[in-house]
mmCIF file of C-alpha atoms in Angstrom:
data_model
loop_
_atom_site.group_PDB
_atom_site.id
_atom_site.type_symbol
_atom_site.label_atom_id
_atom_site.label_comp_id
_atom_site.label_asym_id
_atom_site.label_seq_id
_atom_site.Cartn_x
_atom_site.Cartn_y
_atom_site.Cartn_z
ATOM 1 C CA GLU A 1454 -43.797 12.079 89.895
ATOM 2 C CA ALA A 1455 -42.028 13.706 92.767
ATOM 3 C CA GLU A 1456 -38.389 13.074 93.034
ATOM 4 C CA VAL A 1457 -35.398 13.654 95.506
ATOM 5 C CA ALA A 1458 -33.252 16.505 94.169
ATOM 6 C CA GLN A 1459 -30.036 16.874 94.699
ATOM 7 C CA SER A 1460 -27.108 19.927 93.628
ATOM 8 C CA PRO A 1461 -24.546 20.130 92.063
ATOM 9 C CA ARG A 1462 -24.655 17.069 90.171
ATOM 10 C CA TYR A 1463 -20.569 17.330 89.838
ATOM 11 C CA LYS A 1464 -18.310 18.711 91.751
ATOM 12 C CA ILE A 1465 -14.325 19.125 91.362
ATOM 13 C CA THR A 1466 -12.563 20.432 94.249
ATOM 14 C CA GLU A 1467 -8.894 20.158 95.549
ATOM 15 C CA LYS A 1468 -7.556 18.673 98.627
ATOM 16 C CA SER A 1469 -7.701 20.447 101.746
ATOM 17 C CA GLN A 1470 -10.851 22.840 100.508
ATOM 18 C CA ALA A 1471 -14.022 22.527 101.949
ATOM 19 C CA VAL A 1472 -17.450 21.149 99.353
ATOM 20 C CA ALA A 1473 -21.227 21.172 100.773
ATOM 21 C CA PHE A 1474 -23.921 19.194 98.967
ATOM 22 C CA TRP A 1475 -27.515 19.927 98.837
ATOM 23 C CA CYS A 1476 -30.878 17.158 99.078
ATOM 24 C CA ASP A 1477 -34.449 18.002 99.106
ATOM 25 C CA PRO A 1478 -36.361 15.377 99.698
ATOM 26 C CA ILE A 1479 -39.680 13.769 98.395
ATOM 27 C CA SER A 1480 -42.392 15.942 99.947
ATOM 28 C CA GLY A 1481 -43.561 14.640 103.498
ATOM 29 C CA HIS A 1482 -40.734 12.049 103.740
ATOM 30 C CA ALA A 1483 -39.440 12.392 107.625
ATOM 31 C CA THR A 1484 -36.622 10.298 107.169
ATOM 32 C CA LEU A 1485 -33.587 11.416 105.025
ATOM 33 C CA TYR A 1486 -30.527 9.724 104.301
ATOM 34 C CA TRP A 1487 -27.015 10.511 102.904
ATOM 35 C CA TYR A 1488 -24.928 7.696 101.467
ATOM 36 C CA ARG A 1489 -21.195 7.290 99.891
ATOM 37 C CA GLN A 1490 -20.709 5.133 96.873
ATOM 38 C CA ILE A 1491 -17.566 3.917 95.489
ATOM 39 C CA LEU A 1492 -17.637 3.080 91.934
ATOM 40 C CA GLY A 1493 -18.466 -0.892 91.678
ATOM 41 C CA GLN A 1494 -20.055 -0.971 95.345
ATOM 42 C CA GLY A 1495 -23.090 -0.496 96.954
ATOM 43 C CA PRO A 1496 -24.123 2.907 98.857
ATOM 44 C CA GLU A 1497 -23.097 2.896 102.601
ATOM 45 C CA LEU A 1498 -24.937 4.811 104.880
ATOM 46 C CA LEU A 1499 -23.592 8.150 106.202
ATOM 47 C CA VAL A 1500 -26.057 9.488 108.167
ATOM 48 C CA GLN A 1501 -29.747 9.332 108.920
ATOM 49 C CA PHE A 1502 -32.257 11.997 109.859
ATOM 50 C CA GLN A 1503 -35.647 11.671 111.422
ATOM 51 C CA ASP A 1504 -36.943 15.090 111.066
ATOM 52 C CA GLU A 1505 -34.377 17.386 112.294
ATOM 53 C CA SER A 1506 -32.786 14.970 114.612
ATOM 54 C CA VAL A 1507 -29.780 12.613 113.581
ATOM 55 C CA VAL A 1508 -30.728 8.956 114.305
ATOM 56 C CA ASP A 1509 -27.439 7.271 113.046
ATOM 57 C CA ASP A 1510 -24.522 8.881 112.061
ATOM 58 C CA SER A 1511 -22.030 5.981 113.046
ATOM 59 C CA GLN A 1512 -20.287 5.600 110.023
ATOM 60 C CA LEU A 1513 -19.874 9.442 109.342
ATOM 61 C CA PRO A 1514 -16.238 10.300 109.602
ATOM 62 C CA LYS A 1515 -16.840 13.220 112.234
ATOM 63 C CA ASP A 1516 -13.276 14.785 111.977
ATOM 64 C CA ARG A 1517 -14.299 16.082 108.300
ATOM 65 C CA PHE A 1518 -18.137 15.432 107.636
ATOM 66 C CA SER A 1519 -20.921 17.289 109.031
ATOM 67 C CA ALA A 1520 -24.454 17.343 107.978
ATOM 68 C CA GLU A 1521 -27.501 18.994 109.164
ATOM 69 C CA ARG A 1522 -31.245 19.190 108.557
ATOM 70 C CA LEU A 1523 -32.281 22.190 110.568
ATOM 71 C CA LYS A 1524 -36.000 22.639 109.710
ATOM 72 C CA GLY A 1525 -36.411 18.937 108.984
ATOM 73 C CA VAL A 1526 -36.827 19.358 105.170
ATOM 74 C CA ASP A 1527 -33.833 19.729 102.914
ATOM 75 C CA SER A 1528 -30.245 19.113 104.149
ATOM 76 C CA THR A 1529 -26.790 19.651 103.665
ATOM 77 C CA LEU A 1530 -23.796 17.340 104.033
ATOM 78 C CA LYS A 1531 -20.117 19.035 104.254
ATOM 79 C CA ILE A 1532 -16.671 17.838 103.823
ATOM 80 C CA GLN A 1533 -13.648 19.850 105.116
ATOM 81 C CA PRO A 1534 -10.853 19.544 104.245
ATOM 82 C CA ALA A 1535 -11.722 17.134 101.178
ATOM 83 C CA GLU A 1536 -9.233 14.393 101.000
ATOM 84 C CA LEU A 1537 -8.569 12.380 97.752
ATOM 85 C CA GLY A 1538 -10.060 9.561 99.462
ATOM 86 C CA ASP A 1539 -13.548 11.110 99.614
ATOM 87 C CA SER A 1540 -13.626 11.093 95.750
ATOM 88 C CA ALA A 1541 -17.324 9.085 95.362
ATOM 89 C CA MET A 1542 -20.546 9.532 94.686
ATOM 90 C CA TYR A 1543 -23.037 11.119 97.305
ATOM 91 C CA LEU A 1544 -26.404 10.082 97.526
ATOM 92 C CA CYS A 1545 -29.301 11.376 99.047
ATOM 93 C CA ALA A 1546 -32.486 9.380 99.873
ATOM 94 C CA SER A 1547 -35.825 9.928 101.702
ATOM 95 C CA SER A 1548 -38.680 7.783 103.073
ATOM 96 C CA LEU A 1549 -41.736 7.580 104.950
ATOM 97 C CA GLU A 1550 -41.034 6.129 108.105
ATOM 98 C CA THR A 1551 -42.115 2.459 106.568
ATOM 99 C CA GLY A 1552 -41.404 1.621 103.281
ATOM 100 C CA GLY A 1553 -38.806 1.796 100.737
ATOM 101 C CA GLN A 1554 -35.896 4.580 100.184
ATOM 102 C CA TYR A 1555 -35.931 7.045 97.002
ATOM 103 C CA PHE A 1556 -32.811 8.148 95.747
ATOM 104 C CA GLY A 1557 -32.088 11.496 94.288
ATOM 105 C CA PRO A 1558 -29.128 11.491 91.291
ATOM 106 C CA GLY A 1559 -26.167 11.887 93.214
ATOM 107 C CA THR A 1560 -23.024 14.149 93.282
ATOM 108 C CA ARG A 1561 -20.166 13.419 91.638
ATOM 109 C CA LEU A 1562 -17.256 14.474 93.609
ATOM 110 C CA THR A 1563 -13.780 14.059 92.204
ATOM 111 C CA VAL A 1564 -11.090 15.469 94.516
ATOM 112 C CA THR A 1565 -7.622 16.522 92.820
ATOM 113 C CA GLY B 533 -24.517 -16.895 81.754
ATOM 114 C CA GLU B 534 -23.489 -15.879 84.918
ATOM 115 C CA SER B 535 -19.483 -14.719 85.559
ATOM 116 C CA VAL B 536 -17.737 -12.561 88.083
ATOM 117 C CA GLY B 537 -15.897 -9.774 86.266
ATOM 118 C CA LEU B 538 -13.261 -7.462 87.653
ATOM 119 C CA HIS B 539 -15.551 -5.303 89.825
ATOM 120 C CA LEU B 540 -19.404 -6.953 89.805
ATOM 121 C CA PRO B 541 -20.945 -10.531 89.027
ATOM 122 C CA THR B 542 -22.225 -9.738 85.356
ATOM 123 C CA LEU B 543 -25.081 -11.736 83.845
ATOM 124 C CA SER B 544 -25.535 -11.453 79.997
ATOM 125 C CA VAL B 545 -28.627 -12.423 78.608
ATOM 126 C CA GLN B 546 -30.495 -11.542 74.992
ATOM 127 C CA GLU B 547 -32.988 -9.453 74.721
ATOM 128 C CA GLY B 548 -36.495 -11.392 75.113
ATOM 129 C CA ASP B 549 -34.792 -13.979 77.646
ATOM 130 C CA ASN B 550 -36.270 -14.212 81.183
ATOM 131 C CA SER B 551 -33.286 -12.843 83.724
ATOM 132 C CA ILE B 552 -32.636 -14.082 87.327
ATOM 133 C CA ILE B 553 -30.737 -12.056 89.355
ATOM 134 C CA ASN B 554 -29.982 -13.240 92.994
ATOM 135 C CA CYS B 555 -28.827 -12.116 96.034
ATOM 136 C CA ALA B 556 -27.638 -13.759 99.281
ATOM 137 C CA TYR B 557 -28.487 -11.273 102.642
ATOM 138 C CA SER B 558 -26.666 -11.648 105.559
ATOM 139 C CA ASN B 559 -29.249 -11.018 108.620
ATOM 140 C CA SER B 560 -31.596 -13.705 109.502
ATOM 141 C CA ALA B 561 -33.503 -10.428 111.318
ATOM 142 C CA SER B 562 -34.421 -8.607 108.616
ATOM 143 C CA ASP B 563 -38.043 -7.777 107.944
ATOM 144 C CA TYR B 564 -37.927 -5.705 104.705
ATOM 145 C CA PHE B 565 -35.868 -6.404 101.178
ATOM 146 C CA ILE B 566 -35.779 -3.948 98.112
ATOM 147 C CA TRP B 567 -34.343 -3.840 94.441
ATOM 148 C CA TYR B 568 -32.489 -1.132 93.139
ATOM 149 C CA LYS B 569 -31.802 -0.679 89.424
ATOM 150 C CA GLN B 570 -28.535 1.788 88.654
ATOM 151 C CA GLU B 571 -27.897 2.938 85.285
ATOM 152 C CA SER B 572 -24.479 4.591 85.069
ATOM 153 C CA GLY B 573 -24.117 7.925 86.873
ATOM 154 C CA LYS B 574 -27.533 7.896 88.180
ATOM 155 C CA GLY B 575 -28.983 7.015 91.656
ATOM 156 C CA PRO B 576 -30.301 3.607 92.296
ATOM 157 C CA GLN B 577 -34.281 3.244 91.351
ATOM 158 C CA PHE B 578 -36.407 1.612 93.359
ATOM 159 C CA ILE B 579 -37.926 -1.654 91.648
ATOM 160 C CA ILE B 580 -39.939 -3.628 93.805
ATOM 161 C CA ASP B 581 -39.851 -4.393 97.683
ATOM 162 C CA ILE B 582 -41.041 -7.313 99.839
ATOM 163 C CA ARG B 583 -41.467 -7.966 103.441
ATOM 164 C CA SER B 584 -40.855 -10.903 105.426
ATOM 165 C CA ASN B 585 -44.247 -11.982 105.637
ATOM 166 C CA MET B 586 -44.441 -12.546 102.073
ATOM 167 C CA ASP B 587 -42.554 -15.353 99.591
ATOM 168 C CA LYS B 588 -43.431 -13.635 96.240
ATOM 169 C CA ARG B 589 -44.245 -10.664 95.205
ATOM 170 C CA GLN B 590 -45.110 -9.428 91.177
ATOM 171 C CA GLY B 591 -44.741 -6.358 89.535
ATOM 172 C CA GLN B 592 -44.732 -4.928 85.639
ATOM 173 C CA ARG B 593 -42.428 -7.607 83.963
ATOM 174 C CA VAL B 594 -40.550 -8.491 87.642
ATOM 175 C CA THR B 595 -41.136 -10.879 90.379
ATOM 176 C CA VAL B 596 -39.300 -11.216 93.800
ATOM 177 C CA LEU B 597 -38.994 -14.496 95.623
ATOM 178 C CA LEU B 598 -37.783 -14.496 98.908
ATOM 179 C CA ASN B 599 -36.560 -18.128 100.665
ATOM 180 C CA LYS B 600 -36.006 -17.030 104.571
ATOM 181 C CA THR B 601 -34.912 -20.386 105.019
ATOM 182 C CA VAL B 602 -31.818 -20.276 103.308
ATOM 183 C CA LYS B 603 -31.522 -16.198 103.495
ATOM 184 C CA HIS B 604 -31.820 -15.996 99.796
ATOM 185 C CA LEU B 605 -33.570 -12.992 97.271
ATOM 186 C CA SER B 606 -34.090 -13.442 93.886
ATOM 187 C CA LEU B 607 -35.246 -10.701 91.118
ATOM 188 C CA GLN B 608 -37.072 -12.210 88.137
ATOM 189 C CA ILE B 609 -37.239 -9.898 84.759
ATOM 190 C CA ALA B 610 -39.610 -11.470 82.436
ATOM 191 C CA ALA B 611 -39.029 -10.624 78.579
ATOM 192 C CA THR B 612 -35.451 -8.623 79.200
ATOM 193 C CA GLN B 613 -34.891 -5.250 77.173
ATOM 194 C CA PRO B 614 -31.818 -3.658 76.354
ATOM 195 C CA GLY B 615 -33.161 -0.693 78.836
ATOM 196 C CA ASP B 616 -33.058 -3.395 81.440
ATOM 197 C CA SER B 617 -28.859 -3.483 81.275
ATOM 198 C CA ALA B 618 -27.971 -1.853 84.820
ATOM 199 C CA VAL B 619 -26.603 -2.775 87.701
ATOM 200 C CA TYR B 620 -28.855 -4.396 90.228
ATOM 201 C CA PHE B 621 -28.718 -4.229 93.884
ATOM 202 C CA CYS B 622 -30.976 -5.757 96.598
ATOM 203 C CA ALA B 623 -30.888 -4.265 99.797
ATOM 204 C CA GLU B 624 -32.236 -5.229 103.431
ATOM 205 C CA ARG B 625 -33.528 -4.050 106.365
ATOM 206 C CA GLY B 626 -33.281 -5.244 109.801
ATOM 207 C CA ASN B 627 -36.441 -4.999 112.200
ATOM 208 C CA SER B 628 -35.526 -2.565 114.905
ATOM 209 C CA GLY B 629 -36.085 0.968 115.612
ATOM 210 C CA TYR B 630 -34.652 2.995 112.885
ATOM 211 C CA SER B 631 -33.237 0.457 111.151
ATOM 212 C CA THR B 632 -30.947 1.212 107.894
ATOM 213 C CA LEU B 633 -30.800 -0.531 104.430
ATOM 214 C CA THR B 634 -27.570 -2.570 103.980
ATOM 215 C CA PHE B 635 -26.825 -2.937 100.629
ATOM 216 C CA GLY B 636 -25.838 -6.604 98.343
ATOM 217 C CA LYS B 637 -22.617 -6.178 96.100
ATOM 218 C CA GLY B 638 -24.608 -5.752 92.833
ATOM 219 C CA THR B 639 -24.950 -7.325 89.574
ATOM 220 C CA MET B 640 -24.417 -6.172 86.357
ATOM 221 C CA LEU B 641 -26.801 -6.998 83.867
ATOM 222 C CA LEU B 642 -26.206 -6.992 80.317
ATOM 223 C CA VAL B 643 -28.803 -7.311 77.357
ATOM 224 C CA SER B 644 -27.657 -7.940 73.969
ATOM 225 C CA PRO B 645 -30.395 -7.018 71.192
#
């Protein structure tokens, strides 16, 4: 069964350092999402791509976060510099244009 | 019974019981709803979805009910098993353009053997 792949699964970094997460969506899924999830809460959307274009980044803290999906397939989310409050689970999901979103296993980020 | 924990509402049931998890959604224009199951340390797992032109949809051991009048969604799990223990989230999607999913607060389901 096709799955969304994410790496790394866990990341520990010091504040002010740069960190990057990678996501490979389900083959054929044109829409890709990055979410942040704080423990005990539901995921919150950071950015949504349709193919290689950003269609919603209204909740992305653009002073320190960036995301790209250059060829419309895999994607990278970067944080620079990381802050203590960025500690969370970062989830990637993908979908066909209509239908449900399928999530990857996530990257657990700890900023010390 | 159902209780509000420190972080999440919690539903505790015995193995073999039927479970009902409820969700109130916020946007009357939402046209698509999904239930997700999330186990500790893992990403949300798609369980079942329903579109707003339906009021009931059944899967394997799960049923989703949609009441648009009161903006209420429920997930029924038949013959609940210990492996069903997880946090369950409902999510709604608006009906315009590239509408995104908005997740509810989540309910923790604890199944005792």
